[in-house]
Amino acid sequence: MAKFRRRTCIILSLFILFIFSLMMGLKMLRPNKATFGDPFGLELLPELHQQTHLGKNLDSQNNDKINSETNIKNLKSVEITLKPSKASEPYLEELRPLNYYLHVFYYSWYGNPQFDGKYIHWNHPVLKHWDPRITKNYPQGKHNPPDDIGSSFYPELGIYSSRDPSVIETHMKQMYSASIGVLALSWYPPGTNDENGENTDDLVPTILDKAHKYNLKVTFHIEPYSNRDDQNMYKNVKYIIDKYGNHPAFYRYKTKTGNALPMFYIYDSYITKPEKWANLLTTTGSQSIRNSPYDGLFIALLVESKHRYDILQGGFDGIYTYFATNGFTYGSSYENWAGLKFFCDQFNLLFIPSVGPGYIDTSIRPWNAQNTRNRISGKYYETALGAALHAHPSVISITSFNEWHEGTQIEKAVPKRTSNTVYLDYRPHKPSLYLELTRKWSEKYSKERAAYAFDHELPLS
């Protein structure tokens, strides 16, 4: 009898334990949208967590799409998170906020038959030397894509079109992954273009929209279009601000005086006489843009030492150095940056040194090998970034995101070999090497700048 009672107690205890376990299990399986908190373990799934964070920056349509798909994709997201990441894809969710004092020069001039009906810029011609005796020693003609392109590197995205929305999106993701806050878009006014391309002003709205999705800002790098002068510059700045100035991705920089102003990089500013610039950029100029709704920060390109005083006379607000070739020009030589920063401080100018991962343009200028700067597996880039930080600049600019012709890109490149060409690549490192180095130095610059700077940038909300 005692044995029977003992057996009954054991069976009853096991039954109660089973019922308790079942109830706890059902409780754990609550729906994702339960009112008492996030789904269990969400904080352990960085991809889901980052999707939620980024969703705040998307337009309402994308927000609705993400919210409606969250539940049905939970299991897929778990599966993706547990898999090792692709070597060339740094995780967005692991990154810190963007650095809006770090700018990168961006080019939207590439085209291919699928989107443009023909190749644009990838088939760049081989440029002639100014001395015909030197020119005759090198091949002539145009490159012949897709295997033969006007670059010493080959893009991971292939021979893309700048009109491809998926390419623009990928570019923004890569900049975001590198903690770059601002892209300086190469820009020609409507109806004008560089001699090897076509006008791309119609792409600006898409670029702004895609940039906004990743909290990036867009400023304009005004190219030396035909007959550029004070009068048409006023019209073109007015055009940019009127058409794009209200977009949330339009970049403004907040100065020490508290003014939030658009910024314009002026490439080859020195080819226009300072008297012409003074008409536009001084308060007494005949075409003065100062203290008007179209006022801004106008950044001149400094190549030679003597340009400093032309820049002052012209009424510019700062200088940048563009070229990614240490020693090529006075402005691009690291040893001169401390002196240039001192000069800028004396006259209340912004100093924006330009750094780059290397330089090689022999695919389009085969006679220019003396100006090649080897990347040395990222060491050249890090040396440049270290020199820039040492100068305590207002902003650092990167030459470039995707100027493939001159081999200054930080965009992902991949190994490629054809019967006639072996393209350079980033091995033994992965294609994202220069994005990762940029992120590393962006974070370092952000911390150091906070310690010495009093002026700050104000992104539009």
Coordinates of C-alpha atoms in Angstrom, one line a residue:
M1 CA 0.0 0.0 0.0
A2 CA 2.8 2.4 0.9
K3 CA 4.5 1.6 -2.5
F4 CA 1.2 2.5 -4.3
R5 CA 1.0 5.8 -2.5
R6 CA 4.6 6.6 -3.3
R7 CA 4.1 5.8 -6.9
T8 CA 0.9 8.0 -7.0
C9 CA 2.8 10.9 -5.5
I10 CA 5.6 10.6 -8.0
I11 CA 3.2 10.5 -11.0
L12 CA 1.2 13.5 -9.6
S13 CA 4.4 15.5 -9.1
L14 CA 5.6 14.7 -12.7
F15 CA 2.2 15.7 -14.0
I16 CA 2.2 19.1 -12.2
L17 CA 5.8 19.7 -13.4
F18 CA 4.7 19.0 -17.0
I19 CA 1.7 21.4 -16.7
F20 CA 4.0 24.1 -15.3
S21 CA 6.6 23.7 -18.0
L22 CA 3.9 23.8 -20.7
M23 CA 2.4 27.1 -19.3
M24 CA 5.9 28.7 -19.2
G25 CA 6.6 27.7 -22.7
L26 CA 3.3 29.2 -24.0
K27 CA 4.1 32.4 -22.1
M28 CA 7.5 32.7 -23.9
L29 CA 5.8 32.4 -27.3
R30 CA 4.1 35.8 -27.0
P31 CA 3.6 37.8 -30.3
N32 CA 6.2 40.3 -31.4
K33 CA 3.8 43.2 -31.1
A34 CA 2.8 42.3 -27.5
T35 CA 2.2 45.4 -25.5
F36 CA 4.6 44.6 -22.7
G37 CA 7.9 44.9 -24.6
D38 CA 10.1 43.9 -27.5
P39 CA 10.2 40.2 -28.6
F40 CA 12.5 38.2 -26.4
G41 CA 16.2 38.4 -27.4
L42 CA 15.8 41.3 -29.9
E43 CA 18.8 43.0 -28.3
L44 CA 20.9 39.9 -29.2
L45 CA 20.0 40.4 -32.9
P46 CA 21.9 43.5 -34.1
E47 CA 20.5 43.3 -37.6
L48 CA 16.9 43.6 -36.4
H49 CA 17.9 46.3 -33.9
Q50 CA 19.7 48.3 -36.6
Q51 CA 16.7 47.9 -39.0
T52 CA 14.5 49.5 -36.3
H53 CA 17.0 52.4 -35.8
L54 CA 17.5 53.1 -39.5
G55 CA 13.7 52.9 -40.1
K56 CA 13.3 56.2 -38.4
N57 CA 15.2 57.9 -41.2
L58 CA 13.3 56.4 -44.1
D59 CA 10.3 57.9 -45.8
S60 CA 6.9 56.8 -44.6
Q61 CA 6.4 54.2 -47.4
N62 CA 9.7 52.5 -46.4
N63 CA 8.7 52.6 -42.8
D64 CA 5.4 50.9 -43.5
K65 CA 7.2 48.2 -45.5
I66 CA 9.7 47.5 -42.8
N67 CA 7.1 47.4 -40.1
S68 CA 4.9 45.1 -42.0
E69 CA 7.7 42.7 -42.8
T70 CA 9.3 42.5 -39.4
N71 CA 7.2 39.6 -38.1
I72 CA 7.4 37.4 -41.1
K73 CA 11.2 37.8 -41.4
N74 CA 12.2 37.2 -37.8
L75 CA 13.3 33.7 -38.4
K76 CA 15.2 34.7 -41.5
S77 CA 16.9 37.5 -39.7
V78 CA 18.0 35.1 -36.9
E79 CA 19.4 32.7 -39.5
I80 CA 21.3 35.5 -41.3
T81 CA 22.7 36.9 -38.0
L82 CA 24.1 33.5 -37.1
K83 CA 25.9 33.1 -40.3
P84 CA 29.4 34.6 -40.7
S85 CA 29.3 37.9 -42.5
K86 CA 30.7 38.3 -46.0
A87 CA 34.3 39.4 -45.9
S88 CA 33.5 42.5 -48.0
E89 CA 30.4 43.6 -46.0
P90 CA 31.2 45.4 -42.8
Y91 CA 28.1 45.3 -40.5
L92 CA 26.2 48.6 -40.5
E93 CA 24.8 47.9 -37.1
E94 CA 28.2 47.7 -35.4
L95 CA 29.0 51.3 -36.4
R96 CA 28.9 54.5 -34.4
P97 CA 27.1 57.7 -35.6
L98 CA 28.3 59.5 -38.8
N99 CA 31.0 62.1 -38.7
Y100 CA 29.7 65.2 -40.5
Y101 CA 33.2 66.8 -40.5
L102 CA 34.4 64.0 -42.8
H103 CA 33.5 64.7 -46.5
V104 CA 34.2 62.5 -49.5
F105 CA 34.3 63.6 -53.2
Y106 CA 31.7 61.6 -55.2
Y107 CA 31.3 61.2 -58.9
S108 CA 28.0 60.4 -60.7
W109 CA 29.4 60.5 -64.3
Y110 CA 29.6 56.7 -65.0
G111 CA 27.3 55.0 -67.5
N112 CA 26.7 51.7 -69.2
P113 CA 24.5 50.4 -72.1
Q114 CA 21.8 49.0 -69.8
F115 CA 21.0 52.4 -68.2
D116 CA 22.5 54.9 -70.5
G117 CA 22.6 53.2 -74.0
K118 CA 26.4 53.4 -74.0
Y119 CA 29.5 53.4 -71.8
I120 CA 30.3 56.7 -70.2
H121 CA 33.6 57.4 -68.6
W122 CA 34.6 53.7 -68.3
N123 CA 35.7 54.1 -71.9
H124 CA 37.8 57.2 -71.1
P125 CA 40.3 58.2 -73.8
V126 CA 44.0 58.0 -73.2
L127 CA 45.0 61.7 -72.8
K128 CA 47.8 63.2 -74.8
H129 CA 50.8 64.8 -73.2
W130 CA 51.3 68.5 -74.0
D131 CA 54.6 67.6 -75.6
P132 CA 53.9 65.7 -78.9
R133 CA 57.3 64.0 -78.7
I134 CA 56.2 62.3 -75.5
T135 CA 52.7 61.5 -76.7
K136 CA 54.0 59.5 -79.6
N137 CA 55.6 57.0 -77.2
Y138 CA 52.3 55.9 -75.7
P139 CA 49.2 54.2 -77.0
Q140 CA 46.2 56.4 -78.2
G141 CA 42.5 55.9 -78.4
K142 CA 39.7 54.9 -76.0
H143 CA 39.3 52.1 -73.5
N144 CA 36.9 49.3 -74.5
P145 CA 34.7 48.1 -71.6
P146 CA 33.7 45.9 -70.0
D147 CA 37.1 44.2 -69.7
D148 CA 39.2 47.2 -70.7
I149 CA 38.3 50.3 -68.6
G150 CA 39.9 53.7 -67.9
S151 CA 41.2 52.6 -64.4
S152 CA 44.0 50.6 -62.9
F153 CA 41.5 49.0 -60.5
Y154 CA 38.2 47.2 -61.2
P155 CA 35.0 47.9 -59.1
E156 CA 33.3 45.2 -57.2
L157 CA 30.0 46.5 -58.6
G158 CA 31.3 46.0 -62.1
I159 CA 31.0 48.6 -64.9
Y160 CA 28.1 50.3 -63.3
S161 CA 25.8 53.2 -64.2
S162 CA 25.5 56.1 -61.9
R163 CA 21.8 56.1 -62.9
D164 CA 21.2 52.7 -61.4
P165 CA 19.3 53.2 -58.2
S166 CA 20.7 50.1 -56.7
V167 CA 24.2 51.4 -57.3
I168 CA 23.5 54.7 -55.6
E169 CA 22.0 52.8 -52.7
T170 CA 25.1 50.6 -52.4
H171 CA 27.3 53.6 -52.5
M172 CA 25.4 55.2 -49.6
K173 CA 25.6 52.0 -47.6
Q174 CA 29.4 52.0 -48.1
M175 CA 29.8 55.6 -47.1
Y176 CA 27.6 54.9 -44.0
S177 CA 29.7 51.9 -43.2
A178 CA 32.8 54.1 -43.3
S179 CA 31.2 56.7 -40.9
I180 CA 31.4 59.4 -43.6
G181 CA 28.8 62.1 -42.9
V182 CA 28.9 64.2 -46.1
L183 CA 29.4 63.5 -49.8
A184 CA 30.6 66.3 -52.0
L185 CA 28.9 65.7 -55.3
S186 CA 30.7 66.6 -58.5
W187 CA 28.3 69.0 -60.2
Y188 CA 27.9 70.8 -63.6
P189 CA 25.0 73.2 -64.2
P190 CA 22.2 71.9 -66.4
G191 CA 23.2 71.8 -70.0
T192 CA 26.9 71.5 -69.3
N193 CA 29.2 68.5 -68.6
D194 CA 32.8 67.4 -68.6
E195 CA 34.3 66.6 -71.9
N196 CA 34.0 62.8 -71.5
G197 CA 30.5 62.7 -69.9
E198 CA 27.0 64.0 -69.9
N199 CA 25.1 66.2 -67.5
T200 CA 23.9 64.5 -64.3
D201 CA 22.0 67.3 -62.5
D202 CA 18.8 65.2 -63.0
L203 CA 20.4 62.6 -60.7
V204 CA 20.6 65.0 -57.7
P205 CA 17.1 64.3 -56.3
T206 CA 17.7 60.5 -56.2
I207 CA 21.1 61.0 -54.6
L208 CA 19.6 63.3 -52.0
D209 CA 16.8 60.8 -51.3
K210 CA 19.2 57.8 -51.0
A211 CA 21.6 59.9 -48.9
H212 CA 18.8 60.9 -46.5
K213 CA 17.9 57.2 -46.0
Y214 CA 21.3 56.7 -44.4
N215 CA 21.5 60.1 -42.6
L216 CA 24.2 61.3 -45.1
K217 CA 24.3 64.9 -46.2
V218 CA 25.1 66.2 -49.7
T219 CA 27.2 69.3 -50.6
F220 CA 28.2 70.4 -54.0
H221 CA 31.7 70.3 -55.7
I222 CA 31.2 72.8 -58.5
E223 CA 33.4 71.9 -61.5
P224 CA 35.1 74.4 -63.9
Y225 CA 32.3 74.5 -66.4
S226 CA 32.7 76.5 -69.6
N227 CA 32.9 80.3 -69.0
R228 CA 32.5 80.0 -65.3
D229 CA 32.4 83.5 -63.8
D230 CA 30.9 85.6 -61.0
Q231 CA 27.6 86.2 -62.8
N232 CA 26.7 82.7 -63.8
M233 CA 28.1 81.4 -60.5
Y234 CA 25.5 83.5 -58.7
K235 CA 22.8 82.1 -60.9
N236 CA 24.0 78.5 -60.3
V237 CA 24.3 78.8 -56.6
K238 CA 20.8 80.3 -56.5
Y239 CA 19.6 77.4 -58.7
I240 CA 21.1 74.8 -56.3
I241 CA 19.7 76.4 -53.2
D242 CA 16.2 77.0 -54.7
K243 CA 15.9 73.5 -56.1
Y244 CA 17.6 71.4 -53.4
G245 CA 18.1 73.6 -50.3
N246 CA 14.9 72.4 -48.6
H247 CA 15.8 68.7 -48.8
P248 CA 16.7 67.2 -45.4
A249 CA 19.9 65.8 -46.9
F250 CA 21.1 69.2 -48.1
Y251 CA 24.3 70.0 -46.1
R252 CA 24.7 73.1 -44.0
Y253 CA 27.7 73.9 -41.7
K254 CA 27.1 75.9 -38.5
T255 CA 29.8 78.5 -38.0
K256 CA 31.2 80.1 -34.9
T257 CA 28.8 83.0 -35.4
G258 CA 25.8 80.6 -35.4
N259 CA 24.9 80.8 -39.1
A260 CA 24.0 77.5 -40.7
L261 CA 25.2 78.0 -44.3
P262 CA 25.5 75.7 -47.4
M263 CA 29.0 74.8 -48.4
F264 CA 30.4 74.8 -51.9
Y265 CA 33.7 73.4 -53.0
I266 CA 35.0 75.3 -56.1
Y267 CA 37.3 73.1 -58.1
D268 CA 40.1 74.9 -60.0
S269 CA 39.0 78.2 -58.5
Y270 CA 42.4 79.6 -59.3
I271 CA 41.7 79.7 -63.0
T272 CA 39.3 82.6 -62.4
K273 CA 40.9 85.9 -61.4
P274 CA 40.4 86.9 -57.8
E275 CA 38.8 90.2 -58.8
K276 CA 35.9 88.2 -60.4
W277 CA 35.5 86.1 -57.3
A278 CA 35.4 89.3 -55.2
N279 CA 32.4 90.5 -57.2
L280 CA 30.5 87.5 -55.9
L281 CA 32.1 86.8 -52.5
T282 CA 32.7 90.2 -50.9
T283 CA 30.0 92.4 -49.4
T284 CA 30.8 95.3 -51.7
G285 CA 31.0 93.2 -54.9
S286 CA 28.9 94.0 -57.9
Q287 CA 27.3 90.5 -57.8
S288 CA 27.6 90.0 -54.1
I289 CA 25.9 86.9 -52.7
R290 CA 26.8 87.9 -49.1
N291 CA 24.0 88.5 -46.6
S292 CA 21.5 87.2 -49.1
P293 CA 19.3 84.0 -49.0
Y294 CA 22.0 82.5 -51.2
D295 CA 25.0 83.2 -49.0
G296 CA 27.2 80.2 -48.2
L297 CA 30.7 78.9 -47.4
F298 CA 32.8 78.9 -50.6
I299 CA 35.9 76.7 -50.4
A300 CA 38.7 77.4 -52.9
L301 CA 41.2 74.9 -54.2
L302 CA 44.7 75.8 -53.1
V303 CA 47.4 74.4 -55.4
E304 CA 50.3 76.8 -55.1
S305 CA 51.5 78.8 -52.1
K306 CA 50.7 82.1 -53.9
H307 CA 47.1 81.1 -54.2
R308 CA 46.6 81.9 -50.5
Y309 CA 46.5 85.6 -51.1
D310 CA 44.3 85.3 -54.2
I311 CA 41.9 83.3 -52.1
L312 CA 41.8 86.1 -49.5
Q313 CA 41.3 88.8 -52.2
G314 CA 38.6 86.8 -53.8
G315 CA 36.6 86.6 -50.6
F316 CA 36.5 82.8 -50.1
D317 CA 35.6 81.2 -46.8
G318 CA 38.2 78.4 -46.7
I319 CA 40.6 76.3 -48.7
Y320 CA 40.9 72.6 -49.6
T321 CA 43.7 70.8 -51.3
Y322 CA 42.0 68.0 -53.3
F323 CA 45.0 66.1 -54.7
A324 CA 45.8 62.7 -53.1
T325 CA 49.4 63.0 -54.0
N326 CA 51.8 64.0 -51.2
G327 CA 54.5 66.2 -52.8
F328 CA 52.7 66.9 -56.1
T329 CA 51.5 70.4 -55.2
Y330 CA 52.2 72.8 -52.4
G331 CA 48.7 72.3 -51.1
S332 CA 48.8 68.5 -51.3
S333 CA 52.1 68.2 -49.4
Y334 CA 51.6 67.1 -45.8
E335 CA 54.6 69.1 -44.6
N336 CA 52.7 72.4 -45.5
W337 CA 49.5 71.6 -43.7
A338 CA 50.4 73.1 -40.3
G339 CA 51.5 76.3 -42.0
L340 CA 48.3 76.4 -44.0
K341 CA 46.2 75.9 -40.9
F342 CA 48.0 78.7 -39.2
F343 CA 47.3 81.0 -42.2
C344 CA 43.7 80.0 -42.2
D345 CA 43.4 80.7 -38.4
Q346 CA 44.9 84.2 -39.0
F347 CA 42.2 85.1 -41.5
N348 CA 39.3 83.2 -40.1
L349 CA 39.2 80.7 -43.0
L350 CA 38.2 77.0 -42.8
F351 CA 41.1 74.6 -43.5
I352 CA 40.1 71.4 -45.2
P353 CA 43.0 69.2 -46.2
S354 CA 42.3 66.4 -48.6
V355 CA 43.5 62.9 -48.0
G356 CA 43.5 59.8 -50.3
P357 CA 44.4 56.1 -50.3
G358 CA 46.9 56.5 -53.2
Y359 CA 47.1 57.7 -56.7
I360 CA 47.6 56.1 -60.1
D361 CA 46.2 57.6 -63.4
T362 CA 48.4 55.8 -65.9
S363 CA 45.3 54.1 -67.5
I364 CA 44.4 57.5 -68.9
R365 CA 47.7 59.4 -68.5
P366 CA 50.3 56.7 -69.3
W367 CA 53.1 59.3 -69.2
N368 CA 52.4 60.4 -65.6
A369 CA 53.9 57.4 -63.7
Q370 CA 56.1 59.7 -61.6
N371 CA 53.0 60.9 -59.7
T372 CA 51.8 57.4 -58.8
R373 CA 51.5 57.0 -55.0
N374 CA 51.4 53.3 -54.0
R375 CA 48.8 52.4 -51.5
I376 CA 51.1 50.1 -49.5
S377 CA 48.2 48.1 -48.1
G378 CA 46.6 51.1 -46.5
K379 CA 49.7 52.7 -45.0
Y380 CA 49.7 55.6 -47.4
Y381 CA 46.1 56.4 -46.5
E382 CA 46.7 56.2 -42.8
T383 CA 49.8 58.4 -43.0
A384 CA 47.7 61.1 -44.8
L385 CA 44.9 60.8 -42.2
G386 CA 47.4 61.1 -39.4
A387 CA 48.9 64.2 -41.0
A388 CA 45.5 65.8 -41.4
L389 CA 44.5 65.1 -37.8
H390 CA 47.7 66.6 -36.6
A391 CA 46.8 69.9 -38.3
H392 CA 43.5 70.2 -36.4
P393 CA 41.4 71.0 -39.4
S394 CA 37.9 72.3 -39.6
V395 CA 36.9 69.4 -41.9
I396 CA 38.7 66.6 -43.6
S397 CA 37.9 65.7 -47.2
I398 CA 38.7 62.4 -48.9
T399 CA 39.8 62.2 -52.5
S400 CA 37.8 60.2 -53.4
F401 CA 34.9 57.7 -53.1
N402 CA 34.9 56.7 -56.7
E403 CA 37.3 58.6 -59.0
W404 CA 38.4 55.4 -60.6
H405 CA 40.4 57.1 -63.4
E406 CA 43.0 58.5 -60.9
G407 CA 42.9 55.5 -58.7
T408 CA 41.9 57.5 -55.6
Q409 CA 38.8 55.5 -54.8
I410 CA 37.9 54.0 -51.4
E411 CA 35.0 52.2 -53.0
K412 CA 35.3 48.4 -53.1
A413 CA 37.6 47.0 -55.8
V414 CA 38.1 43.3 -56.7
P415 CA 40.8 41.3 -58.4
K416 CA 40.4 41.0 -62.2
R417 CA 42.6 39.6 -65.0
T418 CA 42.1 39.7 -68.7
S419 CA 44.2 38.6 -71.6
N420 CA 45.8 42.1 -71.8
T421 CA 45.4 43.5 -68.3
V422 CA 45.9 42.6 -64.7
Y423 CA 44.0 45.1 -62.5
L424 CA 45.3 46.2 -59.2
D425 CA 43.3 45.3 -56.1
Y426 CA 43.4 45.5 -52.3
R427 CA 44.8 42.1 -51.5
P428 CA 45.8 40.6 -49.2
H429 CA 43.0 42.6 -47.6
K430 CA 39.4 42.4 -48.4
P431 CA 37.5 44.8 -50.8
S432 CA 36.2 46.9 -47.9
L433 CA 39.7 47.7 -46.5
Y434 CA 39.6 51.5 -47.2
L435 CA 36.0 51.8 -45.9
E436 CA 37.1 50.1 -42.7
L437 CA 40.2 52.3 -42.4
T438 CA 38.0 55.4 -43.0
R439 CA 35.7 54.3 -40.2
K440 CA 38.6 53.8 -37.8
W441 CA 40.0 57.3 -38.5
S442 CA 36.6 58.9 -38.6
E443 CA 36.0 57.9 -35.1
K444 CA 39.4 59.0 -34.0
Y445 CA 39.0 62.4 -35.7
S446 CA 35.5 62.9 -34.1
K447 CA 37.0 62.4 -30.7
E448 CA 40.0 64.7 -31.3
R449 CA 38.0 67.4 -33.0
A450 CA 35.6 67.7 -30.1
A451 CA 38.6 68.6 -27.9
Y452 CA 39.8 71.5 -30.0
A453 CA 37.0 72.8 -32.1
F454 CA 34.4 75.4 -31.1
D455 CA 32.5 75.7 -34.4
H456 CA 30.3 72.8 -35.4
E457 CA 28.2 71.5 -38.2
L458 CA 24.4 71.5 -38.0
P459 CA 22.7 68.9 -40.1
L460 CA 19.1 69.6 -41.1
S461 CA 16.5 67.4 -39.4

